[in-house]
Short mmCIF file of C-alpha atoms in Angstrom, two decimals:
data_model
loop_
_atom_site.label_atom_id
_atom_site.label_comp_id
_atom_site.label_asym_id
_atom_site.label_seq_id
_atom_site.Cartn_x
_atom_site.Cartn_y
_atom_site.Cartn_z
CA MET A 1 0.00 0.00 0.00
CA GLN A 2 1.37 3.42 -1.00
CA HIS A 3 1.13 6.03 1.76
CA PHE A 4 1.15 9.77 1.16
CA GLY A 5 2.76 12.56 3.06
CA GLU A 6 4.84 15.68 2.60
CA THR A 7 7.65 13.57 1.12
CA THR A 8 5.42 11.91 -1.49
CA GLU A 9 6.78 12.58 -4.96
CA ILE A 10 4.06 13.62 -7.39
CA ALA A 11 4.91 14.33 -11.02
CA ILE A 12 2.54 16.28 -13.26
CA ILE A 13 3.13 15.80 -16.97
CA GLY A 14 1.90 18.95 -18.72
CA GLY A 15 2.21 22.53 -17.49
CA GLY A 16 -0.93 24.02 -19.01
CA ILE A 17 -3.89 25.30 -17.06
CA CYS A 18 -4.87 21.86 -15.77
CA GLY A 19 -1.35 20.91 -14.71
CA LEU A 20 -0.59 24.22 -13.01
CA THR A 21 -3.94 24.31 -11.20
CA THR A 22 -3.42 20.74 -10.00
CA ALA A 23 0.03 21.68 -8.72
CA LEU A 24 -1.34 24.69 -6.86
CA ALA A 25 -4.15 22.66 -5.28
CA LEU A 26 -1.70 19.94 -4.17
CA GLU A 27 0.76 22.50 -2.84
CA GLN A 28 -1.93 24.14 -0.71
CA ARG A 29 -2.61 20.73 0.86
CA GLY A 30 0.98 20.19 1.94
CA LEU A 31 2.11 18.06 -0.99
CA SER A 32 5.10 18.89 -3.20
CA PRO A 33 4.46 18.21 -6.90
CA THR A 34 6.85 18.79 -9.77
CA VAL A 35 5.48 19.95 -13.13
CA TYR A 36 7.10 18.79 -16.36
CA GLU A 37 6.24 21.00 -19.36
CA ALA A 38 7.15 20.13 -22.95
CA ALA A 39 7.68 23.72 -24.12
CA SER A 40 11.15 25.14 -23.65
CA GLU A 41 9.70 28.27 -22.03
CA TYR A 42 6.38 29.88 -21.23
CA GLN A 43 5.40 32.57 -23.71
CA PRO A 44 2.28 34.77 -23.92
CA VAL A 45 0.91 32.89 -26.92
CA GLY A 46 -2.49 31.43 -27.71
CA ALA A 47 -5.87 33.05 -27.60
CA GLY A 48 -8.52 33.77 -25.02
CA ILE A 49 -10.42 31.53 -22.67
CA LEU A 50 -13.83 31.91 -21.04
CA LEU A 51 -13.89 30.87 -17.39
CA GLN A 52 -17.44 30.10 -16.38
CA THR A 53 -18.75 30.32 -12.83
CA ASN A 54 -17.83 26.76 -11.85
CA ALA A 55 -14.17 27.42 -12.70
CA LEU A 56 -14.18 30.58 -10.59
CA LEU A 57 -15.70 28.71 -7.64
CA VAL A 58 -12.69 26.39 -7.74
CA PHE A 59 -10.27 29.31 -8.02
CA ASP A 60 -12.07 30.92 -5.08
CA ARG A 61 -11.18 27.83 -3.02
CA LEU A 62 -7.59 28.29 -4.15
CA GLY A 63 -7.64 31.96 -3.16
CA ILE A 64 -7.00 33.46 -6.60
CA ALA A 65 -10.46 34.17 -8.05
CA ASP A 66 -10.18 37.91 -7.34
CA GLN A 67 -6.79 38.08 -9.07
CA ILE A 68 -8.24 36.33 -12.11
CA GLN A 69 -11.14 38.76 -12.23
CA SER A 70 -8.82 41.75 -12.05
CA THR A 71 -6.53 40.29 -14.73
CA GLY A 72 -9.31 39.35 -17.15
CA VAL A 73 -12.69 40.90 -17.93
CA PRO A 74 -15.73 39.96 -15.82
CA LEU A 75 -18.68 39.71 -18.21
CA ASP A 76 -22.13 40.95 -17.21
CA SER A 77 -24.10 39.43 -20.10
CA GLY A 78 -24.03 37.29 -23.20
CA ARG A 79 -25.97 37.15 -26.46
CA ILE A 80 -26.74 34.53 -29.08
CA LEU A 81 -27.48 36.27 -32.39
CA SER A 82 -28.58 35.24 -35.86
CA THR A 83 -26.58 36.46 -38.86
CA SER A 84 -29.22 39.17 -39.36
CA GLY A 85 -28.47 40.52 -35.88
CA ARG A 86 -31.66 39.24 -34.26
CA THR A 87 -31.18 38.30 -30.60
CA LEU A 88 -32.04 34.64 -30.12
CA GLN A 89 -31.20 34.51 -26.40
CA ARG A 90 -29.84 36.83 -23.70
CA PHE A 91 -27.84 35.69 -20.70
CA ASP A 92 -27.97 37.93 -17.65
CA LEU A 93 -24.89 36.81 -15.72
CA ASP A 94 -25.52 39.29 -12.92
CA GLY A 95 -29.07 38.00 -12.43
CA VAL A 96 -28.18 34.31 -12.14
CA GLU A 97 -24.52 33.53 -11.60
CA ARG A 98 -23.45 36.52 -9.50
CA ALA A 99 -26.74 36.72 -7.63
CA HIS A 100 -26.50 33.08 -6.49
CA PHE A 101 -22.80 32.23 -6.57
CA ASP A 102 -20.96 35.60 -6.34
CA TYR A 103 -19.11 34.97 -9.62
CA GLY A 104 -20.18 35.36 -13.23
CA TYR A 105 -17.94 34.60 -16.22
CA VAL A 106 -14.44 35.97 -16.79
CA ALA A 107 -12.78 36.19 -20.21
CA ILE A 108 -8.99 36.15 -20.01
CA HIS A 109 -6.01 35.54 -22.27
CA ARG A 110 -4.71 32.01 -21.80
CA GLY A 111 -1.15 33.29 -21.39
CA ASP A 112 -2.24 35.71 -18.65
CA LEU A 113 -3.93 32.90 -16.72
CA GLN A 114 -0.87 30.65 -17.04
CA ARG A 115 1.38 33.44 -15.80
CA LEU A 116 -0.87 34.10 -12.81
CA LEU A 117 -0.81 30.41 -11.86
CA LEU A 118 2.97 30.24 -12.26
CA ASP A 119 3.42 33.27 -10.03
CA GLU A 120 1.33 31.59 -7.31
CA LEU A 121 3.33 28.37 -7.36
CA ASP A 122 6.31 27.53 -5.19
CA SER A 123 6.57 24.04 -6.71
CA ARG A 124 9.18 23.24 -9.32
CA VAL A 125 8.19 23.66 -12.96
CA LYS A 126 10.66 22.07 -15.38
CA THR A 127 10.38 23.18 -19.00
CA GLY A 128 11.74 21.44 -22.10
CA LYS A 129 10.52 18.08 -20.74
CA ALA A 130 8.42 16.44 -23.46
CA CYS A 131 7.17 13.04 -22.31
CA ALA A 132 8.02 10.28 -24.79
CA GLU A 133 6.57 7.27 -22.98
CA ILE A 134 5.21 5.94 -19.70
CA GLU A 135 7.23 2.76 -19.22
CA ASP A 136 5.55 1.51 -16.03
CA THR A 137 2.56 2.44 -13.88
CA ASP A 138 3.16 1.01 -10.40
CA PRO A 139 5.51 2.52 -9.49
CA PRO A 140 5.39 4.95 -12.42
CA THR A 141 8.30 5.47 -14.75
CA ALA A 142 8.22 8.24 -17.36
CA ARG A 143 10.81 8.67 -20.09
CA PHE A 144 11.33 12.09 -21.68
CA GLU A 145 12.51 12.86 -25.18
CA ASP A 146 15.84 14.07 -23.81
CA GLY A 147 16.46 10.54 -22.50
CA THR A 148 15.94 11.25 -18.80
CA ARG A 149 13.56 9.23 -16.63
CA ILE A 150 11.59 9.92 -13.47
CA HIS A 151 10.15 7.47 -10.91
CA PRO A 152 7.56 9.38 -8.83
CA ASP A 153 5.07 7.89 -6.37
CA ILE A 154 2.15 9.33 -8.36
CA LEU A 155 2.12 10.53 -11.96
CA VAL A 156 -0.62 12.84 -13.24
CA GLY A 157 -1.19 13.06 -16.98
CA ALA A 158 -2.34 16.61 -17.68
CA ASP A 159 -0.77 16.64 -21.14
CA GLY A 160 -3.79 17.57 -23.21
CA ILE A 161 -6.01 15.97 -25.80
CA ASN A 162 -3.06 14.32 -27.58
CA SER A 163 -1.85 12.87 -24.30
CA THR A 164 1.13 10.54 -24.22
CA VAL A 165 0.30 9.49 -20.67
CA ARG A 166 -3.15 8.31 -21.79
CA ASP A 167 -1.55 5.66 -24.00
CA VAL A 168 -0.68 3.54 -20.97
CA ILE A 169 -4.22 3.76 -19.55
CA ALA A 170 -6.36 3.70 -22.70
CA PRO A 171 -4.15 2.49 -25.57
CA ASP A 172 -5.27 2.67 -29.17
CA ILE A 173 -8.21 5.03 -28.69
CA GLU A 174 -9.11 7.19 -31.66
CA LEU A 175 -10.01 10.82 -31.13
CA GLN A 176 -13.47 11.77 -32.33
CA THR A 177 -13.61 14.58 -34.87
CA LEU A 178 -16.24 17.06 -35.98
CA ASP A 179 -16.39 18.00 -39.66
CA ALA A 180 -15.32 21.58 -39.00
CA THR A 181 -12.29 23.85 -38.74
CA VAL A 182 -11.89 26.37 -35.94
CA TYR A 183 -10.08 29.73 -36.16
CA ARG A 184 -8.97 31.70 -33.12
CA ALA A 185 -7.25 35.04 -32.71
CA THR A 186 -6.80 37.94 -30.31
CA ALA A 187 -7.63 41.34 -31.77
CA THR A 188 -6.57 44.77 -30.56
CA CYS A 189 -9.30 47.32 -31.21
CA ALA A 190 -11.68 49.82 -29.63
CA LEU A 191 -15.22 48.55 -29.11
CA PRO A 192 -18.49 50.32 -28.32
CA GLU A 193 -19.08 50.46 -24.56
CA HIS A 194 -21.88 47.88 -24.56
CA HIS A 195 -19.52 45.27 -26.04
CA CYS A 196 -16.80 45.86 -23.42
CA THR A 197 -18.34 43.47 -20.86
CA ARG A 198 -20.46 41.26 -23.13
CA GLY A 199 -19.82 37.92 -24.74
CA VAL A 200 -21.42 37.18 -28.10
CA GLU A 201 -22.13 34.19 -30.34
CA VAL A 202 -23.49 34.37 -33.89
CA TRP A 203 -25.13 31.22 -35.23
CA GLY A 204 -24.98 31.07 -39.02
CA GLU A 205 -25.20 28.46 -41.74
CA GLY A 206 -22.30 26.09 -41.19
CA THR A 207 -20.45 28.69 -39.14
CA TYR A 208 -20.45 29.69 -35.50
CA THR A 209 -18.51 32.80 -34.50
CA GLY A 210 -18.13 35.25 -31.66
CA GLY A 211 -15.97 35.87 -28.62
CA ALA A 212 -15.50 38.14 -25.65
CA PRO A 213 -13.35 41.07 -24.49
CA ILE A 214 -10.21 40.03 -22.58
CA GLY A 215 -8.90 43.54 -21.88
CA SER A 216 -9.74 47.20 -22.33
CA ASP A 217 -8.77 47.02 -26.01
CA ARG A 218 -8.39 43.28 -26.64
CA PHE A 219 -11.01 40.83 -27.88
CA TYR A 220 -10.84 37.05 -28.15
CA TRP A 221 -12.44 35.94 -31.43
CA PHE A 222 -13.28 32.48 -32.71
CA ALA A 223 -15.11 31.00 -35.68
CA THR A 224 -15.87 27.55 -37.04
CA THR A 225 -16.38 26.66 -40.69
CA PRO A 226 -17.17 23.36 -42.41
CA SER A 227 -14.26 21.15 -43.43
CA PRO A 228 -12.65 21.49 -45.85
CA SER A 229 -12.39 25.14 -44.90
CA PRO A 230 -13.51 27.77 -47.44
CA PHE A 231 -10.42 29.77 -46.48
CA GLU A 232 -7.16 28.76 -48.05
CA THR A 233 -3.58 29.78 -47.43
CA ALA A 234 -2.75 32.51 -49.92
CA THR A 235 -0.75 31.70 -53.02
CA THR A 236 0.53 34.14 -55.63
CA GLY A 237 -2.23 36.55 -56.62
CA ARG A 238 -4.74 35.24 -54.06
CA GLN A 239 -6.22 36.75 -50.93
CA THR A 240 -4.66 36.11 -47.54
CA ILE A 241 -6.74 34.23 -44.97
CA THR A 242 -7.29 37.52 -43.13
CA GLU A 243 -8.69 39.11 -46.30
CA GLN A 244 -10.92 36.09 -46.89
CA LEU A 245 -12.21 36.25 -43.32
CA ARG A 246 -13.01 39.96 -43.67
CA GLU A 247 -14.99 39.37 -46.82
CA TYR A 248 -16.83 36.31 -45.49
CA TYR A 249 -17.95 37.91 -42.21
CA SER A 250 -18.49 41.49 -43.47
CA SER A 251 -22.29 41.23 -43.25
CA PHE A 252 -22.37 39.62 -39.80
CA PRO A 253 -23.64 41.65 -36.83
CA GLU A 254 -21.24 43.66 -34.71
CA PRO A 255 -18.76 43.28 -33.18
CA VAL A 256 -17.67 40.52 -35.58
CA PRO A 257 -16.77 42.72 -38.60
CA THR A 258 -15.00 45.30 -36.42
CA ILE A 259 -12.93 42.58 -34.78
CA ILE A 260 -11.87 40.94 -38.03
CA ASN A 261 -11.19 44.28 -39.72
CA SER A 262 -8.71 45.05 -36.94
CA PHE A 263 -6.53 42.03 -37.79
CA ALA A 264 -3.15 42.92 -39.22
CA PRO A 265 -2.29 41.36 -42.61
CA ASP A 266 0.07 38.95 -40.87
CA GLU A 267 -2.21 38.34 -37.88
CA ASP A 268 -1.42 35.14 -36.00
CA ILE A 269 -4.65 33.22 -36.59
CA ILE A 270 -4.65 29.82 -34.91
CA THR A 271 -6.23 27.17 -37.12
CA THR A 272 -7.12 23.68 -35.83
CA GLY A 273 -9.56 20.87 -36.32
CA LEU A 274 -12.15 19.98 -33.71
CA MET A 275 -11.48 16.81 -31.70
CA ALA A 276 -12.79 15.12 -28.59
CA VAL A 277 -11.70 12.18 -26.44
CA PRO A 278 -14.23 9.31 -26.47
CA PRO A 279 -15.49 8.08 -23.07
CA LEU A 280 -12.73 6.12 -21.36
CA ASP A 281 -13.34 2.96 -19.34
CA GLN A 282 -10.97 4.21 -16.65
CA TRP A 283 -8.93 7.29 -15.83
CA SER A 284 -6.09 5.58 -13.96
CA ARG A 285 -3.85 2.56 -13.95
CA GLY A 286 -1.61 1.74 -11.03
CA SER A 287 -0.31 5.07 -9.78
CA VAL A 288 -0.82 6.91 -13.07
CA VAL A 289 -3.93 9.08 -13.45
CA LEU A 290 -5.37 11.41 -16.09
CA ALA A 291 -6.81 14.89 -15.67
CA GLY A 292 -8.24 17.57 -17.94
CA ASP A 293 -8.27 17.12 -21.70
CA ALA A 294 -6.19 13.95 -21.42
CA ALA A 295 -9.16 12.31 -19.66
CA HIS A 296 -12.15 14.02 -21.27
CA GLY A 297 -11.09 16.47 -23.98
CA MET A 298 -14.28 17.95 -25.40
CA LEU A 299 -15.48 20.20 -28.18
CA PRO A 300 -15.48 23.91 -27.24
CA PHE A 301 -19.18 24.66 -27.78
CA ALA A 302 -20.22 24.48 -24.11
CA GLY A 303 -17.25 26.64 -23.06
CA GLN A 304 -16.44 24.05 -20.38
CA GLY A 305 -13.18 22.41 -21.41
CA ALA A 306 -10.97 24.44 -19.11
CA ALA A 307 -13.57 24.56 -16.33
CA GLN A 308 -13.83 20.77 -16.20
CA ALA A 309 -10.03 20.48 -16.10
CA ILE A 310 -9.97 22.97 -13.23
CA GLU A 311 -12.61 20.96 -11.35
CA ASP A 312 -10.44 17.85 -11.89
CA ALA A 313 -7.48 19.63 -10.32
CA LEU A 314 -9.20 20.42 -7.03
CA THR A 315 -10.95 17.06 -6.75
CA LEU A 316 -7.75 15.10 -7.42
CA ALA A 317 -5.74 17.15 -4.94
CA ALA A 318 -8.44 16.74 -2.29
CA ALA A 319 -8.53 12.96 -2.78
CA LEU A 320 -4.74 12.60 -2.64
CA SER A 321 -4.54 14.67 0.53
CA ARG A 322 -7.40 12.84 2.25
CA TYR A 323 -6.62 9.17 1.65
CA SER A 324 -3.53 7.31 2.74
CA ASP A 325 -3.33 4.93 -0.20
CA HIS A 326 -3.27 5.72 -3.90
CA THR A 327 -5.92 3.18 -4.93
CA THR A 328 -8.63 4.72 -2.76
CA ALA A 329 -7.57 8.25 -3.66
CA LEU A 330 -7.67 7.70 -7.41
CA GLU A 331 -10.89 5.69 -7.28
CA THR A 332 -12.53 8.49 -5.28
CA TYR A 333 -11.34 11.13 -7.73
CA GLU A 334 -12.68 9.22 -10.72
CA ARG A 335 -16.00 8.44 -9.01
CA GLU A 336 -16.56 12.10 -8.13
CA ARG A 337 -15.55 13.51 -11.52
CA LYS A 338 -16.14 11.03 -14.33
CA HIS A 339 -19.92 11.23 -14.67
CA ARG A 340 -20.08 15.02 -14.57
CA ALA A 341 -17.21 15.53 -17.01
CA GLU A 342 -18.56 13.01 -19.49
CA ARG A 343 -22.08 14.44 -19.29
CA ILE A 344 -20.76 17.91 -20.11
CA ARG A 345 -18.60 16.41 -22.83
CA SER A 346 -21.78 14.96 -24.40
CA GLU A 347 -23.50 18.35 -24.13
CA SER A 348 -20.56 19.96 -25.92
CA HIS A 349 -20.78 17.45 -28.74
CA TRP A 350 -24.54 17.96 -29.13
CA LEU A 351 -24.14 21.75 -29.12
CA GLY A 352 -21.39 21.44 -31.72
CA LYS A 353 -23.65 19.50 -34.04
CA LEU A 354 -26.37 22.11 -33.50
CA ALA A 355 -24.10 25.12 -34.01
CA THR A 356 -22.50 23.83 -37.21
CA ILE A 357 -25.60 22.78 -39.16
CA GLN A 358 -24.85 23.33 -42.82
CA SER A 359 -28.33 23.42 -44.38
CA ASN A 360 -30.17 26.72 -44.74
CA LEU A 361 -33.47 25.19 -43.65
CA GLY A 362 -31.87 23.45 -40.69
CA CYS A 363 -30.27 26.71 -39.52
CA ARG A 364 -33.56 28.60 -39.77
CA VAL A 365 -35.40 25.89 -37.81
CA ARG A 366 -32.65 25.82 -35.17
CA ASN A 367 -32.59 29.59 -34.70
CA HIS A 368 -36.37 29.79 -34.55
CA ALA A 369 -36.49 27.05 -31.91
CA VAL A 370 -33.76 28.68 -29.78
CA ASN A 371 -35.57 32.01 -30.02
CA LEU A 372 -38.88 30.45 -28.87
CA LEU A 373 -37.40 28.74 -25.81
CA PRO A 374 -38.22 30.66 -22.61
CA ASN A 375 -35.18 32.34 -21.08
CA SER A 376 -36.15 30.70 -17.78
CA ILE A 377 -35.09 27.32 -19.22
CA PHE A 378 -31.58 28.61 -19.91
CA ARG A 379 -31.44 30.21 -16.46
CA ARG A 380 -32.37 26.95 -14.76
CA PHE A 381 -29.85 25.03 -16.86
CA ARG A 382 -27.02 27.41 -15.95
CA TYR A 383 -28.02 27.34 -12.29
CA ARG A 384 -28.02 23.54 -12.15
CA ARG A 385 -24.72 23.27 -13.98
CA THR A 386 -23.09 25.55 -11.40
CA THR A 387 -24.63 23.83 -8.38
CA GLY A 388 -23.07 20.61 -9.67
CA THR A 389 -19.53 22.02 -9.45
CA SER A 390 -17.11 19.47 -7.98
CA LEU A 391 -16.11 21.19 -4.74
CA PRO A 392 -14.73 19.31 -1.73
CA VAL A 393 -16.94 19.56 1.35
CA MET A 394 -15.56 22.14 3.79
CA LYS A 395 -15.97 22.89 7.48
CA GLU A 396 -14.31 25.90 9.09
CA GLY A 397 -12.17 26.33 5.99
CA ILE A 398 -10.79 22.79 6.01
CA ASP A 399 -11.39 20.34 3.17
CA LEU A 400 -13.10 17.22 4.43
CA ARG A 401 -12.57 15.19 1.29
#
């Protein structure tokens, strides 16, 4: 039986949001993890991220929710629009989330959130450590691409949707794909005041676009298009992708055209496919366990990928600090997280199918149906999702599980 204490060696493979949050949660419970990040250094790259209320409730437990709110942009509302500009649904974040849970949604640049988490950590973070293989699970042995090996007591795979750690727990799985391409970018521009604290989604035919402000003059933008994408890398005499995007979205409601028009000709637009991890039979093997996208990577349409990873972090840390043997700890973590994460993963997939309908008739029927649904249904759904947040039971400020 493996016993835990302050000298327990815990290795976290992957230094993204999930890995860093897990390290912080473990550190605050008296454990001393080491994070191994593949990148040679942390840089302020990537795009924005929307932290919904459940993520902020976890960060509140970790004592950094206020810092996140001051670093990012707390949103007071959201809109779903048609391509004609008609409002299909409004989300009053002050009236539901803040009124009941003290936190709404915060939009923040991914690099800013990573930097905040790094600044909070005392634990070691080793960069340039790309994991090549997990050679054993009990006790764990990880081999890195530079040839070095580690032999921790517990190994956490927080290495994303293309996880190497997952191969030893769920070998030969195939990622599920959606027939769409996603574009992401961060724009610098001035917006009308009413867009400065509002998130927006525009549901079109085969495309889903929108975003949220992540600073006083910065906006996180995203869009999906059917695959193969209608936008092609420019060749001699052809438009650049930025020019194609401007033309394609020129008739969409604001702030979409303003955002895209602000892109520089050489704007760094991140282009990826859409993938999800199928339901796994188990999240751990021996003393190796998965967290975040490695366990339940999901499509982005519910805006819950990061939030579910953040919930994993707190639940896993609480289980490891409560139980004296790894088997009980990891079984408890999986029991408390698996059903919720996989249910939200299914919701994300369903919303993705809905948002990327490619027929004109289907889009009109979808938008009409969303517009007819009472706002009270959306309010109840958001309330129930937040009440289901995986938060360890507390008494007098002490985690009881």
